[in-house]
């Protein structure tokens, strides 16, 4: 867990990154594995300190013949200092699950904890399953695709540099640590300028290309934190696709732990 | 006009004799170029190719497949050595197979007893986990508990576990990309390898492979097997028959060259046209071969006869070409027309078979009048000792007998024909696709085992709309009622309905109290149960294959043991009627491969009901022109049409079940039967016109001159199709047997009914005017 990069001070790194191309210098001499991890750490570091956020989520699901179906949700998230983040998703559409809320404590190591509040039962149910790699609300996103992307959830390997849509990118392979993951590996394109994920290719357990996720319309909040407004996931095997749109991002809402616990779930609206 | 053709043929014949080497080289170049197209030929491994793009059952099926997942499924059936499958070893085998199957090509989902997402109450929570975890370490009590779940759970029993707990199955779902025709082959090869690996680890177990995926692959494999076993047999027989008849090594060799070139050329052209081979079209080389033999034989027979009369080889060849040019041209063009009529059929593989065979038939004609004479000119030909006089004498005797007994012959043959044709309606369309393959094919045996022990291959699925969402209790109650109605049918082995999931979740969320194993009564409650369940499902085991995106429809699958086509149609209609009567909001059309095959024969036959008359009309017009007589053109309808009807009548007596490829027999029979008519009638009319003899004498003369050749070509054709009767692919075998029956009927019609009809038709006019003027007036 000790890497020489840690010794480089933050200011120096920022200064270096101002000059395109020279930012690479900090990774000189690293093995592909170390360089991949270093890049992932840097991306994580750059987004530190966002505190809390809230946004609305809209998902449009499409099947092979183009039929569409819509899901509406609200998302609240809280940054946790020494562990994975906490998140709360409240479902508004479809109507028969309105008011249902999903609380997640993600963890850097081990399974995430999840609870679902079912308003019809007026009860909170823990999701007692170790494998949560199924589709999220029937979409092409698996829960693991949109959950908090903690650095520790993968092992990394830097592959190459590549230009994607005119942006200089790192291309990194990351392999899920969780054995129940639906993927054997993922290939990530991350731009060098701001360390934002631009594209992810997902490979299934037999190592066939399963899905591609692309990120669109990045906007910066609090002069620091970049959030994509639109995510497009395409399944190459079933030809189904899902568009996930985020809107009304707000930061510094003053959320705290009391809102992100099981007893608080029932009060959420 | 005839003289002009004659002059042209003579010039062409002399030209070929003079430039024999050039002719051979040009032929080789042309056929070589055609054959080069064979590199584009592939084998299609998708049973869907049997259905045209406009086929309504295919369209309905594809629509359902587009909403849910496609279901190209391999059923892996596992039989343990002992009485129960719920032991550590067998469950380990199933578990290992389930895990390793994720590595198979194009796999998107695997369902088995071991990875079944079993739900149970855990305190106040819902625990969702694999039914079997770490099978080697299970206690006897745990094994008993697993068995109890597997043989009682509606989603498992009768599909992935036999109801008696003796046999288990793994359902492997593939999603093909459709980029290569080898995808299915690749997936099946990998599945078999995995099976072999596991059999090596668990040698006491047996593993059977079935499902729609194996069926697709078997269509291709059965053809390959046919090619390997039937082709050598076919060519061997052919060479023997041709040699026995011609008694000349050179002539036999030349005939084989013509046949091989026609076949190879036509297959290559098929490649250029982008045709991919299927079980029916893979037999086109045999069809071409049988058809091509006749052209060469007719030319060579005349050649030898003329050489025996003292003509030189060259002279005799030119004269033989002159005599045979028109008949050989006519028979080829009419055969091609008959074959092309198959394009009216509904199944594209039948079009391909018809088109490839038609191209081969035209190519055989071209080569018989060019390459064949050139080869004969180059290589030494020893005229065989005069033989066949015995056969000709017998034929003459038959002719005389027919003429003498024309009244009894007419009435008896007319009666027999009528009686046979009256049997036609007794035929019943039946396409049981598992039984397309006989016991030599593993798929058939494995599928039979599966049907006898655990679940069937004949399904019917419905996408049932839920206007208030699938969680609507009223909808779920209707699903349940529909399910119960199906289970009243003893042929139903399994019904898959999402209502069973809701019942189970309701029980789980009430502390596993069996009292609560019933449908939830509130819609929101049901929807939220389902959401909770969905959040707990692992990769590849989601509900997308049973509930649509909107949750406004669910997939309802009924599995049967073997069903006949008629039973499938009746069952389908009664199911659809039940929905209309009892749950009109859920009205839907049942779809499945079984449903598609249940209608395929009817669709093909009814489309051929347009194609055959059209082809017959075209052929009749050609015959009227060629025979230069409207009357004799019309008379030709009798021998052209009767044998086909008689053959179907015979089939009704012999078997009575027709399948879709038999519509192809109609085209083949038409093409072949017309050849006999042309040879018989053209020789008869030539005798009447050129030798000015009475109809009776002309009939006897015709028997003597073409009788032996007709007999031999019919024998060759019958042998060719008899070889195909040995095909392991039942549609090919049955279609061939029917064609053999047609050829036999055609010979009987030509030797018995046609002569007396000719005598009758000729008599009326002959009393008023001479034959020549009659012909000239109708020809002008």
mmCIF file of C-alpha atoms in Angstrom, chain B residues 443-690:
data_model
loop_
_atom_site.group_PDB
_atom_site.id
_atom_site.type_symbol
_atom_site.label_atom_id
_atom_site.label_comp_id
_atom_site.label_asym_id
_atom_site.label_seq_id
_atom_site.Cartn_x
_atom_site.Cartn_y
_atom_site.Cartn_z
ATOM 1 C CA UNK B 443 -30.204 -35.246 -30.736
ATOM 2 C CA UNK B 444 -33.263 -37.405 -31.330
ATOM 3 C CA UNK B 445 -32.312 -39.901 -28.629
ATOM 4 C CA UNK B 446 -31.335 -37.203 -26.161
ATOM 5 C CA UNK B 447 -34.561 -35.276 -26.786
ATOM 6 C CA UNK B 448 -36.619 -38.429 -26.364
ATOM 7 C CA UNK B 449 -34.871 -39.098 -23.059
ATOM 8 C CA UNK B 450 -35.558 -35.561 -21.939
ATOM 9 C CA UNK B 451 -39.231 -35.788 -22.912
ATOM 10 C CA UNK B 452 -39.612 -39.155 -21.178
ATOM 11 C CA UNK B 453 -37.914 -38.078 -17.981
ATOM 12 C CA UNK B 454 -38.034 -34.392 -17.260
ATOM 13 C CA UNK B 455 -39.396 -31.889 -19.772
ATOM 14 C CA UNK B 456 -40.376 -31.454 -23.398
ATOM 15 C CA UNK B 457 -38.980 -29.586 -26.367
ATOM 16 C CA UNK B 458 -42.383 -28.496 -27.629
ATOM 17 C CA UNK B 459 -43.347 -25.184 -26.093
ATOM 18 C CA UNK B 460 -45.884 -22.478 -26.632
ATOM 19 C CA UNK B 461 -45.295 -19.068 -25.181
ATOM 20 C CA UNK B 462 -47.485 -16.043 -24.690
ATOM 21 C CA UNK B 463 -46.586 -12.459 -23.893
ATOM 22 C CA UNK B 464 -49.620 -11.649 -21.756
ATOM 23 C CA UNK B 465 -50.347 -7.925 -21.431
ATOM 24 C CA UNK B 466 -51.078 -6.435 -18.012
ATOM 25 C CA UNK B 467 -52.733 -3.078 -18.436
ATOM 26 C CA UNK B 468 -52.278 -2.194 -14.752
ATOM 27 C CA UNK B 469 -48.827 -3.744 -14.511
ATOM 28 C CA UNK B 470 -47.781 -7.295 -13.748
ATOM 29 C CA UNK B 471 -48.203 -6.728 -10.011
ATOM 30 C CA UNK B 472 -51.959 -6.204 -10.406
ATOM 31 C CA UNK B 473 -53.606 -8.942 -8.294
ATOM 32 C CA UNK B 474 -56.422 -9.346 -10.832
ATOM 33 C CA UNK B 475 -53.830 -9.985 -13.553
ATOM 34 C CA UNK B 476 -51.926 -12.435 -11.390
ATOM 35 C CA UNK B 477 -55.149 -14.303 -10.613
ATOM 36 C CA UNK B 478 -55.847 -14.614 -14.324
ATOM 37 C CA UNK B 479 -52.333 -15.933 -14.933
ATOM 38 C CA UNK B 480 -52.932 -18.504 -12.254
ATOM 39 C CA UNK B 481 -56.259 -19.553 -13.729
ATOM 40 C CA UNK B 482 -54.664 -19.846 -17.170
ATOM 41 C CA UNK B 483 -51.917 -21.967 -15.675
ATOM 42 C CA UNK B 484 -54.369 -24.271 -13.949
ATOM 43 C CA UNK B 485 -56.327 -24.630 -17.172
ATOM 44 C CA UNK B 486 -53.177 -25.761 -18.985
ATOM 45 C CA UNK B 487 -52.376 -28.332 -16.344
ATOM 46 C CA UNK B 488 -55.710 -30.033 -17.080
ATOM 47 C CA UNK B 489 -54.162 -31.105 -20.392
ATOM 48 C CA UNK B 490 -52.244 -34.354 -19.753
ATOM 49 C CA UNK B 491 -49.690 -33.490 -22.440
ATOM 50 C CA UNK B 492 -48.558 -30.390 -20.542
ATOM 51 C CA UNK B 493 -45.310 -31.029 -18.681
ATOM 52 C CA UNK B 494 -44.635 -27.567 -17.301
ATOM 53 C CA UNK B 495 -46.119 -24.093 -17.148
ATOM 54 C CA UNK B 496 -43.955 -21.116 -16.334
ATOM 55 C CA UNK B 497 -45.844 -18.127 -14.950
ATOM 56 C CA UNK B 498 -44.634 -15.146 -12.904
ATOM 57 C CA UNK B 499 -47.649 -15.577 -10.619
ATOM 58 C CA UNK B 500 -45.673 -18.326 -8.883
ATOM 59 C CA UNK B 501 -42.896 -15.869 -7.983
ATOM 60 C CA UNK B 502 -45.396 -13.550 -6.293
ATOM 61 C CA UNK B 503 -46.914 -16.388 -4.284
ATOM 62 C CA UNK B 504 -43.519 -17.438 -3.030
ATOM 63 C CA UNK B 505 -42.459 -13.893 -2.118
ATOM 64 C CA UNK B 506 -45.729 -13.370 -0.255
ATOM 65 C CA UNK B 507 -45.001 -16.461 1.813
ATOM 66 C CA UNK B 508 -41.366 -15.433 2.434
ATOM 67 C CA UNK B 509 -42.374 -11.971 3.591
ATOM 68 C CA UNK B 510 -44.799 -13.520 6.042
ATOM 69 C CA UNK B 511 -42.115 -15.486 7.827
ATOM 70 C CA UNK B 512 -42.326 -18.451 5.447
ATOM 71 C CA UNK B 513 -45.819 -19.272 6.695
ATOM 72 C CA UNK B 514 -47.250 -21.771 4.170
ATOM 73 C CA UNK B 515 -50.674 -20.198 4.762
ATOM 74 C CA UNK B 516 -49.415 -17.151 2.886
ATOM 75 C CA UNK B 517 -48.416 -19.111 -0.221
ATOM 76 C CA UNK B 518 -51.001 -17.250 -2.285
ATOM 77 C CA UNK B 519 -51.203 -14.194 -4.492
ATOM 78 C CA UNK B 520 -50.753 -10.797 -2.798
ATOM 79 C CA UNK B 521 -53.977 -8.833 -2.653
ATOM 80 C CA UNK B 522 -52.584 -5.338 -3.086
ATOM 81 C CA UNK B 523 -50.908 -4.125 -6.198
ATOM 82 C CA UNK B 524 -48.344 -1.813 -4.580
ATOM 83 C CA UNK B 525 -47.423 -4.488 -2.093
ATOM 84 C CA UNK B 526 -46.834 -6.993 -4.878
ATOM 85 C CA UNK B 527 -44.802 -4.497 -6.903
ATOM 86 C CA UNK B 528 -42.607 -3.708 -3.918
ATOM 87 C CA UNK B 529 -42.048 -7.387 -3.134
ATOM 88 C CA UNK B 530 -40.878 -7.809 -6.677
ATOM 89 C CA UNK B 531 -38.598 -4.778 -6.464
ATOM 90 C CA UNK B 532 -37.014 -6.144 -3.307
ATOM 91 C CA UNK B 533 -36.546 -9.501 -4.993
ATOM 92 C CA UNK B 534 -35.052 -7.898 -8.111
ATOM 93 C CA UNK B 535 -32.513 -5.960 -6.061
ATOM 94 C CA UNK B 536 -31.322 -9.261 -4.668
ATOM 95 C CA UNK B 537 -30.764 -11.114 -7.926
ATOM 96 C CA UNK B 538 -27.272 -11.807 -9.225
ATOM 97 C CA UNK B 539 -25.848 -11.221 -12.663
ATOM 98 C CA UNK B 540 -27.573 -13.211 -15.402
ATOM 99 C CA UNK B 541 -30.536 -14.327 -13.305
ATOM 100 C CA UNK B 542 -32.690 -11.239 -13.615
ATOM 101 C CA UNK B 543 -36.368 -11.132 -14.550
ATOM 102 C CA UNK B 544 -35.825 -9.507 -17.955
ATOM 103 C CA UNK B 545 -36.560 -12.821 -19.641
ATOM 104 C CA UNK B 546 -39.983 -13.101 -18.054
ATOM 105 C CA UNK B 547 -41.213 -9.536 -17.496
ATOM 106 C CA UNK B 548 -41.007 -6.717 -20.047
ATOM 107 C CA UNK B 549 -39.300 -3.355 -19.405
ATOM 108 C CA UNK B 550 -42.476 -1.528 -18.515
ATOM 109 C CA UNK B 551 -43.683 -4.379 -16.321
ATOM 110 C CA UNK B 552 -46.816 -4.301 -18.463
ATOM 111 C CA UNK B 553 -46.529 -7.829 -19.822
ATOM 112 C CA UNK B 554 -45.123 -11.129 -18.715
ATOM 113 C CA UNK B 555 -43.974 -14.212 -20.514
ATOM 114 C CA UNK B 556 -46.010 -17.360 -20.010
ATOM 115 C CA UNK B 557 -44.466 -20.582 -21.291
ATOM 116 C CA UNK B 558 -46.214 -23.931 -21.631
ATOM 117 C CA UNK B 559 -44.067 -27.006 -22.254
ATOM 118 C CA UNK B 560 -45.495 -30.163 -23.794
ATOM 119 C CA UNK B 561 -44.280 -33.625 -24.491
ATOM 120 C CA UNK B 562 -44.336 -34.397 -28.210
ATOM 121 C CA UNK B 563 -47.182 -32.763 -30.088
ATOM 122 C CA UNK B 564 -48.319 -33.420 -33.629
ATOM 123 C CA UNK B 565 -48.804 -30.414 -35.880
ATOM 124 C CA UNK B 566 -52.568 -30.802 -35.751
ATOM 125 C CA UNK B 567 -52.505 -31.101 -31.960
ATOM 126 C CA UNK B 568 -50.286 -28.032 -31.747
ATOM 127 C CA UNK B 569 -52.718 -26.014 -33.823
ATOM 128 C CA UNK B 570 -55.741 -27.240 -31.873
ATOM 129 C CA UNK B 571 -54.016 -26.633 -28.537
ATOM 130 C CA UNK B 572 -52.915 -23.178 -29.644
ATOM 131 C CA UNK B 573 -56.401 -22.212 -30.780
ATOM 132 C CA UNK B 574 -58.012 -23.522 -27.601
ATOM 133 C CA UNK B 575 -55.474 -21.618 -25.466
ATOM 134 C CA UNK B 576 -56.139 -18.409 -27.359
ATOM 135 C CA UNK B 577 -59.890 -19.040 -27.080
ATOM 136 C CA UNK B 578 -59.597 -19.548 -23.319
ATOM 137 C CA UNK B 579 -57.951 -16.140 -23.044
ATOM 138 C CA UNK B 580 -60.666 -14.484 -25.113
ATOM 139 C CA UNK B 581 -63.403 -16.115 -23.022
ATOM 140 C CA UNK B 582 -61.902 -15.815 -19.558
ATOM 141 C CA UNK B 583 -59.333 -13.029 -19.640
ATOM 142 C CA UNK B 584 -60.025 -10.828 -22.679
ATOM 143 C CA UNK B 585 -57.511 -8.198 -21.501
ATOM 144 C CA UNK B 586 -54.771 -10.811 -21.668
ATOM 145 C CA UNK B 587 -55.594 -11.948 -25.221
ATOM 146 C CA UNK B 588 -52.373 -12.872 -26.995
ATOM 147 C CA UNK B 589 -51.046 -15.091 -29.736
ATOM 148 C CA UNK B 590 -49.086 -18.196 -28.805
ATOM 149 C CA UNK B 591 -45.665 -18.397 -30.417
ATOM 150 C CA UNK B 592 -42.784 -20.879 -30.523
ATOM 151 C CA UNK B 593 -40.753 -23.018 -32.908
ATOM 152 C CA UNK B 594 -43.368 -25.748 -32.461
ATOM 153 C CA UNK B 595 -46.095 -23.335 -33.532
ATOM 154 C CA UNK B 596 -44.039 -22.261 -36.530
ATOM 155 C CA UNK B 597 -43.477 -25.856 -37.607
ATOM 156 C CA UNK B 598 -47.160 -26.651 -37.013
ATOM 157 C CA UNK B 599 -48.144 -24.317 -39.815
ATOM 158 C CA UNK B 600 -45.176 -24.764 -42.126
ATOM 159 C CA UNK B 601 -46.555 -27.669 -44.178
ATOM 160 C CA UNK B 602 -49.910 -26.018 -44.770
ATOM 161 C CA UNK B 603 -48.242 -22.772 -45.774
ATOM 162 C CA UNK B 604 -45.915 -24.519 -48.176
ATOM 163 C CA UNK B 605 -48.609 -26.649 -49.748
ATOM 164 C CA UNK B 606 -51.036 -23.801 -50.140
ATOM 165 C CA UNK B 607 -48.373 -21.615 -51.747
ATOM 166 C CA UNK B 608 -47.431 -24.504 -54.056
ATOM 167 C CA UNK B 609 -51.115 -24.694 -55.016
ATOM 168 C CA UNK B 610 -50.344 -21.482 -56.921
ATOM 169 C CA UNK B 611 -46.857 -22.456 -58.061
ATOM 170 C CA UNK B 612 -47.651 -25.858 -59.539
ATOM 171 C CA UNK B 613 -50.538 -24.762 -61.806
ATOM 172 C CA UNK B 614 -48.406 -21.850 -63.033
ATOM 173 C CA UNK B 615 -45.467 -24.141 -63.782
ATOM 174 C CA UNK B 616 -47.845 -26.593 -65.417
ATOM 175 C CA UNK B 617 -49.252 -23.816 -67.576
ATOM 176 C CA UNK B 618 -45.744 -22.792 -68.648
ATOM 177 C CA UNK B 619 -44.797 -26.387 -69.346
ATOM 178 C CA UNK B 620 -48.000 -26.976 -71.327
ATOM 179 C CA UNK B 621 -47.355 -23.902 -73.474
ATOM 180 C CA UNK B 622 -43.843 -25.184 -74.176
ATOM 181 C CA UNK B 623 -45.233 -28.603 -75.035
ATOM 182 C CA UNK B 624 -47.915 -27.166 -77.323
ATOM 183 C CA UNK B 625 -45.209 -25.252 -79.197
ATOM 184 C CA UNK B 626 -42.770 -28.139 -79.233
ATOM 185 C CA UNK B 627 -45.274 -30.758 -80.260
ATOM 186 C CA UNK B 628 -46.799 -28.241 -82.658
ATOM 187 C CA UNK B 629 -50.245 -29.311 -81.567
ATOM 188 C CA UNK B 630 -52.714 -27.771 -79.164
ATOM 189 C CA UNK B 631 -54.551 -31.060 -78.850
ATOM 190 C CA UNK B 632 -51.499 -33.107 -77.926
ATOM 191 C CA UNK B 633 -50.333 -30.332 -75.633
ATOM 192 C CA UNK B 634 -53.606 -30.737 -73.750
ATOM 193 C CA UNK B 635 -53.382 -34.532 -73.845
ATOM 194 C CA UNK B 636 -49.964 -34.170 -72.189
ATOM 195 C CA UNK B 637 -51.704 -32.852 -69.069
ATOM 196 C CA UNK B 638 -52.866 -36.393 -68.300
ATOM 197 C CA UNK B 639 -49.423 -37.954 -67.925
ATOM 198 C CA UNK B 640 -48.043 -34.742 -66.365
ATOM 199 C CA UNK B 641 -50.653 -34.341 -63.691
ATOM 200 C CA UNK B 642 -51.920 -37.811 -62.861
ATOM 201 C CA UNK B 643 -48.707 -39.341 -61.474
ATOM 202 C CA UNK B 644 -48.311 -36.562 -58.899
ATOM 203 C CA UNK B 645 -51.851 -37.065 -57.663
ATOM 204 C CA UNK B 646 -51.402 -40.834 -57.647
ATOM 205 C CA UNK B 647 -48.176 -40.516 -55.667
ATOM 206 C CA UNK B 648 -49.872 -38.473 -52.943
ATOM 207 C CA UNK B 649 -52.690 -41.027 -52.943
ATOM 208 C CA UNK B 650 -50.182 -43.844 -52.511
ATOM 209 C CA UNK B 651 -48.543 -41.856 -49.735
ATOM 210 C CA UNK B 652 -51.878 -41.544 -47.934
ATOM 211 C CA UNK B 653 -52.138 -45.338 -47.948
ATOM 212 C CA UNK B 654 -48.495 -45.885 -47.036
ATOM 213 C CA UNK B 655 -48.004 -43.228 -44.367
ATOM 214 C CA UNK B 656 -50.586 -40.469 -44.436
ATOM 215 C CA UNK B 657 -48.461 -37.778 -42.804
ATOM 216 C CA UNK B 658 -47.017 -35.105 -45.049
ATOM 217 C CA UNK B 659 -44.353 -32.610 -44.029
ATOM 218 C CA UNK B 660 -43.260 -29.353 -45.516
ATOM 219 C CA UNK B 661 -40.480 -30.620 -47.790
ATOM 220 C CA UNK B 662 -43.022 -32.741 -49.640
ATOM 221 C CA UNK B 663 -44.192 -29.585 -51.348
ATOM 222 C CA UNK B 664 -40.767 -29.726 -52.966
ATOM 223 C CA UNK B 665 -41.526 -33.205 -54.317
ATOM 224 C CA UNK B 666 -44.339 -31.642 -56.324
ATOM 225 C CA UNK B 667 -41.877 -29.494 -58.233
ATOM 226 C CA UNK B 668 -39.370 -32.308 -58.677
ATOM 227 C CA UNK B 669 -42.026 -34.760 -59.775
ATOM 228 C CA UNK B 670 -43.453 -32.288 -62.228
ATOM 229 C CA UNK B 671 -40.007 -31.662 -63.687
ATOM 230 C CA UNK B 672 -39.158 -35.346 -64.005
ATOM 231 C CA UNK B 673 -42.540 -36.622 -65.116
ATOM 232 C CA UNK B 674 -42.743 -34.118 -67.938
ATOM 233 C CA UNK B 675 -39.494 -35.528 -69.324
ATOM 234 C CA UNK B 676 -41.116 -38.918 -69.805
ATOM 235 C CA UNK B 677 -44.091 -37.296 -71.506
ATOM 236 C CA UNK B 678 -41.864 -35.330 -73.868
ATOM 237 C CA UNK B 679 -39.827 -38.343 -74.905
ATOM 238 C CA UNK B 680 -42.888 -40.491 -75.396
ATOM 239 C CA UNK B 681 -45.035 -37.974 -77.211
ATOM 240 C CA UNK B 682 -42.321 -36.502 -79.408
ATOM 241 C CA UNK B 683 -41.280 -39.946 -80.620
ATOM 242 C CA UNK B 684 -44.914 -40.884 -81.199
ATOM 243 C CA UNK B 685 -45.627 -37.759 -83.200
ATOM 244 C CA UNK B 686 -42.366 -38.061 -85.147
ATOM 245 C CA UNK B 687 -43.344 -41.588 -86.109
ATOM 246 C CA UNK B 688 -46.830 -40.468 -87.117
ATOM 247 C CA UNK B 689 -45.527 -37.527 -89.129
ATOM 248 C CA UNK B 690 -42.340 -38.836 -90.700
#
